[in-house]
Coordinates of C-alpha atoms and ligand atoms in Angstrom, one line a residue:
X1 CA 25.9 109.8 61.8
X2 CA 22.9 108.2 59.7
X3 CA 23.1 105.2 57.5
X4 CA 22.1 107.1 54.4
X5 CA 24.9 109.7 55.1
X6 CA 26.9 106.6 55.3
X7 CA 25.9 105.3 51.8
X8 CA 25.5 108.5 49.7
X9 CA 28.9 110.2 51.1
X10 CA 32.4 109.4 49.9
X11 CA 34.4 108.0 53.2
X12 CA 38.0 107.8 53.1
X13 CA 39.2 105.0 54.9
X14 CA 36.3 104.1 56.8
X15 CA 37.0 107.6 58.5
X16 CA 36.7 110.6 56.8
X17 CA 34.1 111.9 54.8
X18 CA 35.5 113.9 51.6
X19 CA 33.9 117.3 51.3
X20 CA 35.2 120.2 48.7
X21 CA 38.8 120.3 47.1
X22 CA 41.1 122.9 48.7
X23 CA 43.2 123.3 46.2
X24 CA 46.4 121.8 44.8
X25 CA 49.7 122.5 46.1
X26 CA 53.2 120.9 45.5
X27 CA 52.8 117.6 46.3
X28 CA 49.3 117.0 45.5
X29 CA 45.2 118.0 45.8
X30 CA 44.1 119.0 49.3
X31 CA 40.8 118.3 50.3
X32 CA 38.1 119.1 53.1
X33 CA 36.9 116.4 55.0
X34 CA 35.0 115.6 58.1
X35 CA 36.8 113.2 60.5
X36 CA 33.7 110.4 61.9
X37 CA 35.9 109.9 64.7
X38 CA 36.1 113.0 66.5
X39 CA 33.8 115.5 64.3
X40 CA 36.5 117.7 63.8
X41 CA 37.1 119.1 60.3
X42 CA 40.2 118.1 58.8
X43 CA 42.5 118.7 55.7
X44 CA 43.6 116.0 53.3
X45 CA 46.7 116.5 51.6
X46 CA 46.6 113.5 49.1
X47 CA 50.5 112.8 48.3
X48 CA 51.1 111.5 44.7
X49 CA 53.9 108.9 45.4
X50 CA 54.3 109.1 41.4
X51 CA 56.7 106.3 40.1
X52 CA 57.7 104.9 43.5
X53 CA 55.4 102.2 42.6
X54 CA 56.7 99.7 45.0
X55 CA 54.4 101.0 47.8
X56 CA 54.7 103.9 50.3
X57 CA 58.7 104.6 51.5
X58 CA 59.7 103.1 54.8
X59 CA 61.7 105.9 55.4
X60 CA 58.8 108.1 54.9
X61 CA 56.8 106.6 56.8
X62 CA 59.2 106.6 60.4
X63 CA 59.7 110.2 59.2
X64 CA 56.2 111.2 59.1
X65 CA 55.9 109.2 62.6
X66 CA 58.6 111.8 63.7
X67 CA 55.9 114.9 62.2
X68 CA 53.2 113.5 63.9
X69 CA 55.5 113.6 67.4
X70 CA 55.8 117.6 66.4
X71 CA 53.1 118.9 68.7
X72 CA 52.9 122.7 69.8
X73 CA 50.6 125.3 69.2
X74 CA 52.8 126.8 66.5
X75 CA 52.8 123.8 64.0
X76 CA 50.0 122.3 61.9
X77 CA 48.8 119.0 63.5
X78 CA 49.4 116.1 61.7
X79 CA 46.1 114.2 62.9
X80 CA 47.0 110.8 60.8
X81 CA 48.6 109.2 57.8
X82 CA 47.6 106.5 55.7
X83 CA 48.0 105.2 52.3
X84 CA 44.6 104.9 50.0
X85 CA 44.6 104.0 46.4
X86 CA 48.4 103.9 46.2
X87 CA 48.7 107.7 47.3
X88 CA 49.9 109.0 50.8
X89 CA 47.1 110.6 52.6
X90 CA 48.2 113.1 55.4
X91 CA 45.4 114.3 57.9
X92 CA 45.6 117.6 59.5
X93 CA 43.9 119.8 61.4
X94 CA 41.7 122.5 59.3
X95 CA 42.7 126.1 58.8
X96 CA 41.3 129.3 57.7
X97 CA 43.5 131.7 56.1
X98 CA 47.5 131.6 55.6
X99 CA 49.9 134.7 56.0
X100 CA 49.7 135.2 52.2
X101 CA 46.6 136.0 52.4
X102 CA 47.5 138.7 55.6
X103 CA 50.3 140.3 53.6
X104 CA 47.8 140.8 50.2
X105 CA 45.0 141.8 51.9
X106 CA 45.3 145.8 51.4
X107 CA 42.2 146.1 53.4
X108 CA 44.5 144.7 56.5
X109 CA 47.0 147.3 58.5
X110 CA 49.4 145.8 60.5
X111 CA 50.4 147.3 63.2
X112 CA 54.3 146.9 64.7
X113 CA 52.7 144.5 67.8
X114 CA 51.1 142.8 65.0
X115 CA 54.3 142.2 62.9
X116 CA 56.0 141.0 66.2
X117 CA 53.2 138.8 66.8
X118 CA 53.4 136.9 63.8
X119 CA 57.0 136.7 63.6
X120 CA 57.2 135.5 67.2
X121 CA 54.9 132.7 66.3
X122 CA 56.9 132.0 63.1
X123 CA 59.9 131.5 65.3
X124 CA 58.4 129.6 68.4
X125 CA 56.9 127.2 65.8
X126 CA 60.5 126.8 63.8
X127 CA 62.3 126.9 67.5
X128 CA 60.7 123.2 68.2
X129 CA 61.5 121.6 64.7
X130 CA 64.9 122.9 65.1
X131 CA 65.2 121.5 69.1
X132 CA 64.2 117.9 67.3
X133 CA 66.4 118.6 64.3
X134 CA 63.9 118.9 61.9
X135 CA 64.3 121.5 58.6
X136 CA 61.1 123.1 57.2
X137 CA 62.9 124.0 53.9
X138 CA 60.4 125.3 52.2
X139 CA 59.2 128.1 54.6
X140 CA 56.8 130.9 52.9
X141 CA 53.8 132.6 53.9
X142 CA 51.2 130.7 52.1
X143 CA 52.7 128.1 54.3
X144 CA 52.6 129.7 57.5
X145 CA 48.8 128.5 58.3
X146 CA 46.3 130.9 60.4
X147 CA 43.7 129.1 62.6
X148 CA 40.3 130.6 63.7
X149 CA 41.9 131.8 67.0
X150 CA 44.4 133.9 64.9
X151 CA 47.2 131.4 65.8
X152 CA 50.3 130.9 63.0
X153 CA 51.4 127.2 62.7
X154 CA 53.8 126.1 60.3
X155 CA 52.6 123.7 57.8
X156 CA 54.2 121.2 55.4
X157 CA 56.9 120.6 57.7
X158 CA 59.4 118.1 56.6
X159 CA 57.5 117.6 53.3
X160 CA 60.1 118.8 50.9
X161 CA 62.6 116.3 52.4
X162 CA 60.4 113.4 52.6
X163 CA 58.7 113.6 49.2
X164 CA 61.8 115.6 47.6
X165 CA 62.0 117.9 44.8
X166 CA 58.5 119.1 44.2
X167 CA 57.1 118.7 40.4
X168 CA 57.4 122.7 39.5
X169 CA 54.9 122.3 36.5
X170 CA 52.2 121.8 39.2
X171 CA 53.1 124.2 41.8
X172 CA 54.0 127.8 42.8
X173 CA 57.1 126.3 44.5
X174 CA 58.9 128.7 42.4
X175 CA 58.3 131.2 44.6
X176 CA 59.9 129.7 47.1
X177 CA 63.2 131.0 45.4
X178 CA 62.4 134.2 47.2
X179 CA 63.1 133.0 50.4
X180 CA 66.1 130.8 49.9
X181 CA 69.2 131.4 51.7
X182 CA 72.4 132.2 49.6
X183 CA 74.4 128.8 50.9
X184 CA 71.3 127.1 49.3
X185 CA 71.5 129.3 46.3
X186 CA 75.2 128.7 45.9
X187 CA 74.7 125.1 45.9
X188 CA 75.4 124.0 49.2
X189 CA 74.9 120.1 49.8
X190 CA 75.1 120.4 53.6
X191 CA 73.4 122.8 55.5
X192 CA 71.2 123.0 58.7
X193 CA 68.4 125.6 60.3
X194 CA 69.4 128.3 59.2
X195 CA 68.1 127.9 55.6
X196 CA 64.7 128.5 57.7
X197 CA 65.9 131.4 60.0
X198 CA 66.9 132.9 56.7
X199 CA 63.1 132.4 55.1
X200 CA 61.9 133.5 58.0
X201 CA 63.7 137.1 57.7
X202 CA 62.2 137.1 54.1
X203 CA 59.2 136.6 55.9
X204 CA 59.7 139.2 58.5
X205 CA 60.8 141.6 55.7
X206 CA 57.4 141.2 53.6
X207 CA 55.6 141.6 56.6
X208 CA 57.5 145.1 57.2
X209 CA 57.0 146.0 53.4
X210 CA 54.1 144.3 52.4
X211 CA 55.4 142.7 49.4
X212 CA 58.1 140.2 48.9
X213 CA 61.6 141.2 49.6
X214 CA 64.0 140.3 47.5
X215 CA 62.2 138.8 44.1
X216 CA 64.8 136.9 41.9
X217 CA 63.7 135.4 38.7
X218 CA 66.3 133.2 38.3
X219 CA 68.8 131.6 41.1
X220 CA 71.9 134.1 40.1
X221 CA 69.1 136.9 39.6
X222 CA 68.0 136.0 43.4
X223 CA 71.9 136.6 44.8
X224 CA 72.2 139.3 42.9
X225 CA 69.1 140.8 44.4
X226 CA 70.1 139.7 48.0
X227 CA 73.8 141.2 47.3
X228 CA 72.6 144.5 45.9
X229 CA 70.4 145.1 49.0
X230 CA 73.2 143.8 51.7
X231 CA 76.1 144.2 49.7
X232 CA 78.5 141.5 48.1
X233 CA 80.0 139.4 50.8
X234 CA 83.3 139.3 51.4
X235 CA 85.5 136.2 52.5
X236 CA 85.8 137.4 55.8
X237 CA 82.3 138.0 56.6
X238 CA 81.7 134.6 55.3
X239 CA 84.8 132.6 55.1
X240 CA 83.3 128.9 53.6
X241 CA 81.7 130.9 50.6
X242 CA 84.4 130.4 48.1
X243 CA 84.0 126.7 48.7
X244 CA 81.0 126.3 47.7
X245 CA 79.9 123.7 44.6
X246 CA 78.5 126.9 42.7
X247 CA 80.3 129.6 44.2
X248 CA 80.7 132.3 41.5
X249 CA 82.7 135.8 42.0
X250 CA 80.3 138.7 42.0
X251 CA 81.0 142.3 41.4
X252 CA 81.4 143.8 44.4
X253 CA 78.2 146.3 45.3
X254 CA 78.2 148.3 48.8
X255 CA 74.7 147.3 50.4
X256 CA 72.5 149.5 51.7
X257 CA 71.3 150.4 55.3
X258 CA 68.6 148.2 56.8
X259 CA 67.1 152.0 58.0
X260 CA 66.7 152.6 54.3
X261 CA 65.1 149.3 53.1
X262 CA 63.2 149.0 56.0
X263 CA 62.3 152.9 56.8
X264 CA 59.5 152.3 59.6
X265 CA 61.0 149.7 61.8
X266 CA 62.7 150.2 64.9
X267 CA 66.4 150.2 65.7
X268 CA 65.2 146.7 67.6
X269 CA 63.6 145.1 64.9
X270 CA 66.5 146.0 62.4
X271 CA 69.1 144.7 64.9
X272 CA 67.2 141.1 64.6
X273 CA 66.7 141.0 61.2
X274 CA 70.4 142.0 60.4
X275 CA 71.3 138.8 62.5
X276 CA 68.5 136.5 61.1
X277 CA 70.3 138.0 57.6
X278 CA 73.5 136.9 58.3
X279 CA 75.5 135.6 55.4
X280 CA 77.0 133.0 57.3
X281 CA 75.1 130.4 58.2
X282 CA 77.1 129.5 61.3
X283 CA 76.8 133.3 62.2
X284 CA 72.9 133.3 61.5
X285 CA 70.9 133.5 64.9
X286 CA 69.5 130.4 65.8
X287 CA 65.2 130.5 65.7
X288 CA 65.8 130.0 69.5
X289 CA 68.5 132.8 70.2
X290 CA 66.1 135.1 67.9
X291 CA 62.8 134.9 70.7
X292 CA 65.2 136.0 73.2
X293 CA 66.2 138.8 71.3
X294 CA 65.0 142.3 72.8
X295 CA 63.0 143.3 69.9
X296 CA 60.6 140.7 71.6
X297 CA 60.7 142.3 75.2
X298 CA 60.7 145.9 74.2
X299 CA 57.6 147.8 73.7
X300 CA 55.2 147.0 72.0
X301 CA 54.4 144.1 73.1
X302 CA 53.1 141.4 70.2
X303 CA 49.6 141.3 69.8
X304 CA 47.3 138.6 71.1
X305 CA 47.2 135.9 68.4
X306 CA 42.6 136.6 68.5
X307 CA 43.4 140.4 68.1
X308 CA 45.5 140.1 65.3
X309 CA 43.8 141.1 61.9
X310 CA 42.9 139.1 59.2
X311 CA 41.3 138.2 56.1
X312 CA 37.8 136.7 55.8
X313 CA 38.0 132.9 56.1
X314 CA 39.2 131.4 52.9
X315 CA 36.4 128.8 52.7
X316 CA 32.9 129.4 54.1
X317 CA 31.7 127.9 56.3
X318 CA 34.6 127.6 58.4
X319 CA 33.7 125.4 60.9
X320 CA 30.4 123.1 59.5
X321 CA 29.8 119.9 61.8
X322 CA 29.0 116.9 60.0
X323 CA 25.4 117.5 60.2
X324 CA 25.6 120.8 58.6
X325 CA 26.7 119.0 55.1
X326 CA 24.4 117.5 52.7
X327 CA 25.5 114.4 51.7
X328 CA 23.7 114.8 48.4
X329 CA 26.0 117.3 47.4
X330 CA 29.2 114.9 47.2
X331 CA 33.0 116.5 46.7
X332 CA 32.7 120.1 44.9
X333 CA 35.8 121.7 43.5
X334 CA 36.4 125.2 44.7
X335 CA 38.1 127.9 42.8
X336 CA 40.8 129.2 44.9
X337 CA 39.7 131.8 47.7
X338 CA 39.3 135.4 47.4
X339 CA 38.9 138.3 49.5
X340 CA 35.7 139.5 49.5
X341 CA 35.2 140.8 53.5
X342 CA 37.4 141.3 55.9
X343 CA 37.5 140.6 59.6
X344 CA 39.0 143.2 61.6
X345 CA 39.1 142.1 65.3
X346 CA 38.0 145.4 67.8
X347 CA 40.9 146.9 69.3
X348 CA 41.0 149.0 72.3
X349 CA 42.7 152.4 70.9
X350 CA 43.7 151.3 67.9
X351 CA 41.3 152.2 64.6
X352 CA 41.0 149.5 62.3
X353 CA 43.5 151.1 59.4
X354 CA 42.4 150.8 55.6
X355 CA 46.1 150.8 54.1
X356 CA 46.9 154.2 52.4
X357 CA 48.8 153.3 49.5
X358 CA 48.3 150.3 46.6
X359 CA 49.9 147.2 47.4
X360 CA 51.2 145.2 44.8
X361 CA 48.5 143.8 42.4
X362 CA 49.9 141.7 40.2
X363 CA 50.8 138.7 42.7
X364 CA 49.1 136.3 39.9
X365 CA 50.6 137.6 37.3
X366 CA 54.1 137.3 38.8
X367 CA 53.6 134.3 40.0
X368 CA 52.6 133.0 36.2
X369 CA 55.3 134.3 34.7
X370 CA 57.6 133.0 37.2
X371 CA 55.6 129.6 36.7
X372 CA 57.4 129.6 33.2
X373 CA 60.7 130.6 34.3
X374 CA 60.8 127.8 36.6
X375 CA 63.7 125.0 37.4
X376 CA 65.5 123.0 39.5
X377 CA 66.0 123.6 43.4
X378 CA 68.9 122.1 45.4
X379 CA 66.6 119.9 47.7
X380 CA 68.6 117.4 49.5
X381 CA 69.5 117.6 53.0
X382 CA 73.0 116.4 54.1
X383 CA 72.8 114.0 56.9
X384 CA 76.3 114.8 58.0
X385 CA 75.5 118.2 59.4
X386 CA 73.2 116.4 62.3
X387 CA 75.7 113.3 62.7
X388 CA 73.5 111.1 61.3
X389 CA 74.2 108.8 58.2
X390 CA 71.6 109.2 55.0
X391 CA 69.0 107.1 55.4
X392 CA 68.5 104.1 53.1
X393 CA 65.3 103.7 51.1
X394 CA 63.7 100.0 51.3
X395 CA 60.0 100.1 50.7
X396 CA 57.2 98.3 52.4
X397 CA 54.7 95.8 51.2
X398 CA 51.1 95.0 52.5
X399 CA 52.7 92.1 54.8
X400 CA 54.7 94.9 56.6
X401 CA 51.6 96.5 57.2
X402 CA 50.4 95.2 60.4
X403 CA 53.7 95.3 62.1
X404 CA 53.7 99.0 60.9
X405 CA 51.2 100.0 62.5
X406 CA 51.9 98.9 65.7
X407 CA 55.1 100.1 65.4
X408 CA 54.6 103.7 64.0
X409 CA 51.1 103.8 65.3
X410 CA 49.7 104.6 62.0
X411 CA 46.1 104.2 60.7
X412 CA 46.7 101.6 57.8
X413 CA 43.4 100.7 55.9
X414 CA 42.6 98.6 53.2
X415 CA 43.1 100.1 49.7
X416 CA 39.5 99.5 48.5
X417 CA 38.0 101.3 45.5
Ligands
ATP1 N1 45.5 122.6 57.0 C1 45.0 123.0 56.0 N2 43.7 123.8 56.0 C2 42.9 124.3 55.4 N3 43.5 124.2 54.0 C3 44.6 123.9 53.7 C4 45.6 123.3 54.8 N4 46.4 122.8 54.1 C5 46.4 123.3 52.8 N5 45.4 123.6 53.0 C6 45.0 124.8 51.4 O1 44.9 123.9 50.4 C7 45.5 124.6 49.3 C8 47.0 123.4 48.8 O2 47.7 123.7 49.4 P1 49.4 123.0 49.7 O3 49.6 123.5 50.9 O4 49.4 121.7 48.9 O5 49.8 124.1 48.1 P2 50.2 125.5 48.4 O6 50.3 126.3 49.7 O7 49.0 126.1 47.7 O8 51.6 125.6 47.5 P3 52.5 124.8 47.8 O9 52.5 123.6 47.4 O10 53.7 125.4 47.1 O11 53.1 125.2 49.3 C9 46.0 126.0 49.5 O12 45.0 126.7 49.2 C10 45.9 126.0 51.0 O13 45.5 126.9 51.4

């Protein structure tokens, strides 16, 4: 990189060349950047530490270290983490699009093999994290990012717990309700990996239906929608339900058959779905067990990631190199991605299909309406489910940093203006 580049382009933490803003989510702004160390395009998530004036929370850093170690083809890589100007910056590999864009793109036809592939990659990522006792807690299609070669990767792992209840005024967080397990809706304080499996089941259902499956507009309504689909749970089905803090008795309604709800799904598919949607979290299938289900071994085999249909990259150019960027441009704010054209990989004997019927076009309006109804969600995790003590939350000061840098392998940089 030339000296002129150095002078004209904003460098963060002496390493990242900041580019355009990609969007704003639950925890703050995300922007694109170039890692001058590797030449790689990255996405930097700037996390507002808000009222935590004391500095970066020690426990958060320890847990970030854990996230950095979660390396798997189906989990987004956390490349680096550093505090800068009072915010915590998390550096991730850059991804082209996400599963929400795939599901919403009316030009994309998803074959049973494509759906199998997407859900298999989701479960693989989950299984790895659950094995290390890390819960995602915020599984939804826009947190399942898709790379240039079609690989699906879980993003935002553990952030919900690390950074607490998101501020819903700034986010789409309210949509997470649609993916929330019944034990959370009944106020469970102790919960486990089953919450992610329930959410994965909702995403599975959404891939089949091409619209969110259970769209509640309040927690009570969400439970109502769940019960209307699967029937009000009987205590014999879910013994511990009545002891949950927010348990209220719902009028009994019978469920519908899964075949009625998902007419296009095969028997194997419905069997797996029913096990992922088990009311009792203790009886719910785990991600690891789900991957062993015959749905994945019976035909058709899951589509190779590179052959999966996907929307055009959210931002162009997808993979600019440092040399392609004009340092005079400075950071540019881009509006949210729009679907202008589609990428449909050629598949032998498989014609690219245009979806015949109209999909839910009102996503944005729904989103806004639901945002207005936003409310708090239970976000705390009881560590006793893992036999651990809840972490205490001492904070660090600058004197601790060099020690932490060595201990945690985090690259702390001086917080210059
Ligand atoms: N690794 C990444 N690569 C490319 N774009 C990303 C990456 N991570 C996030 N983004 C984009 O940045 C924007 C904000 O992302 P973020 O994850 O903070 O929030 P969100 O997914 O939009 O909503 P929520 O916070 O409710 O999950 C989104 O447009 C998202 O697609």
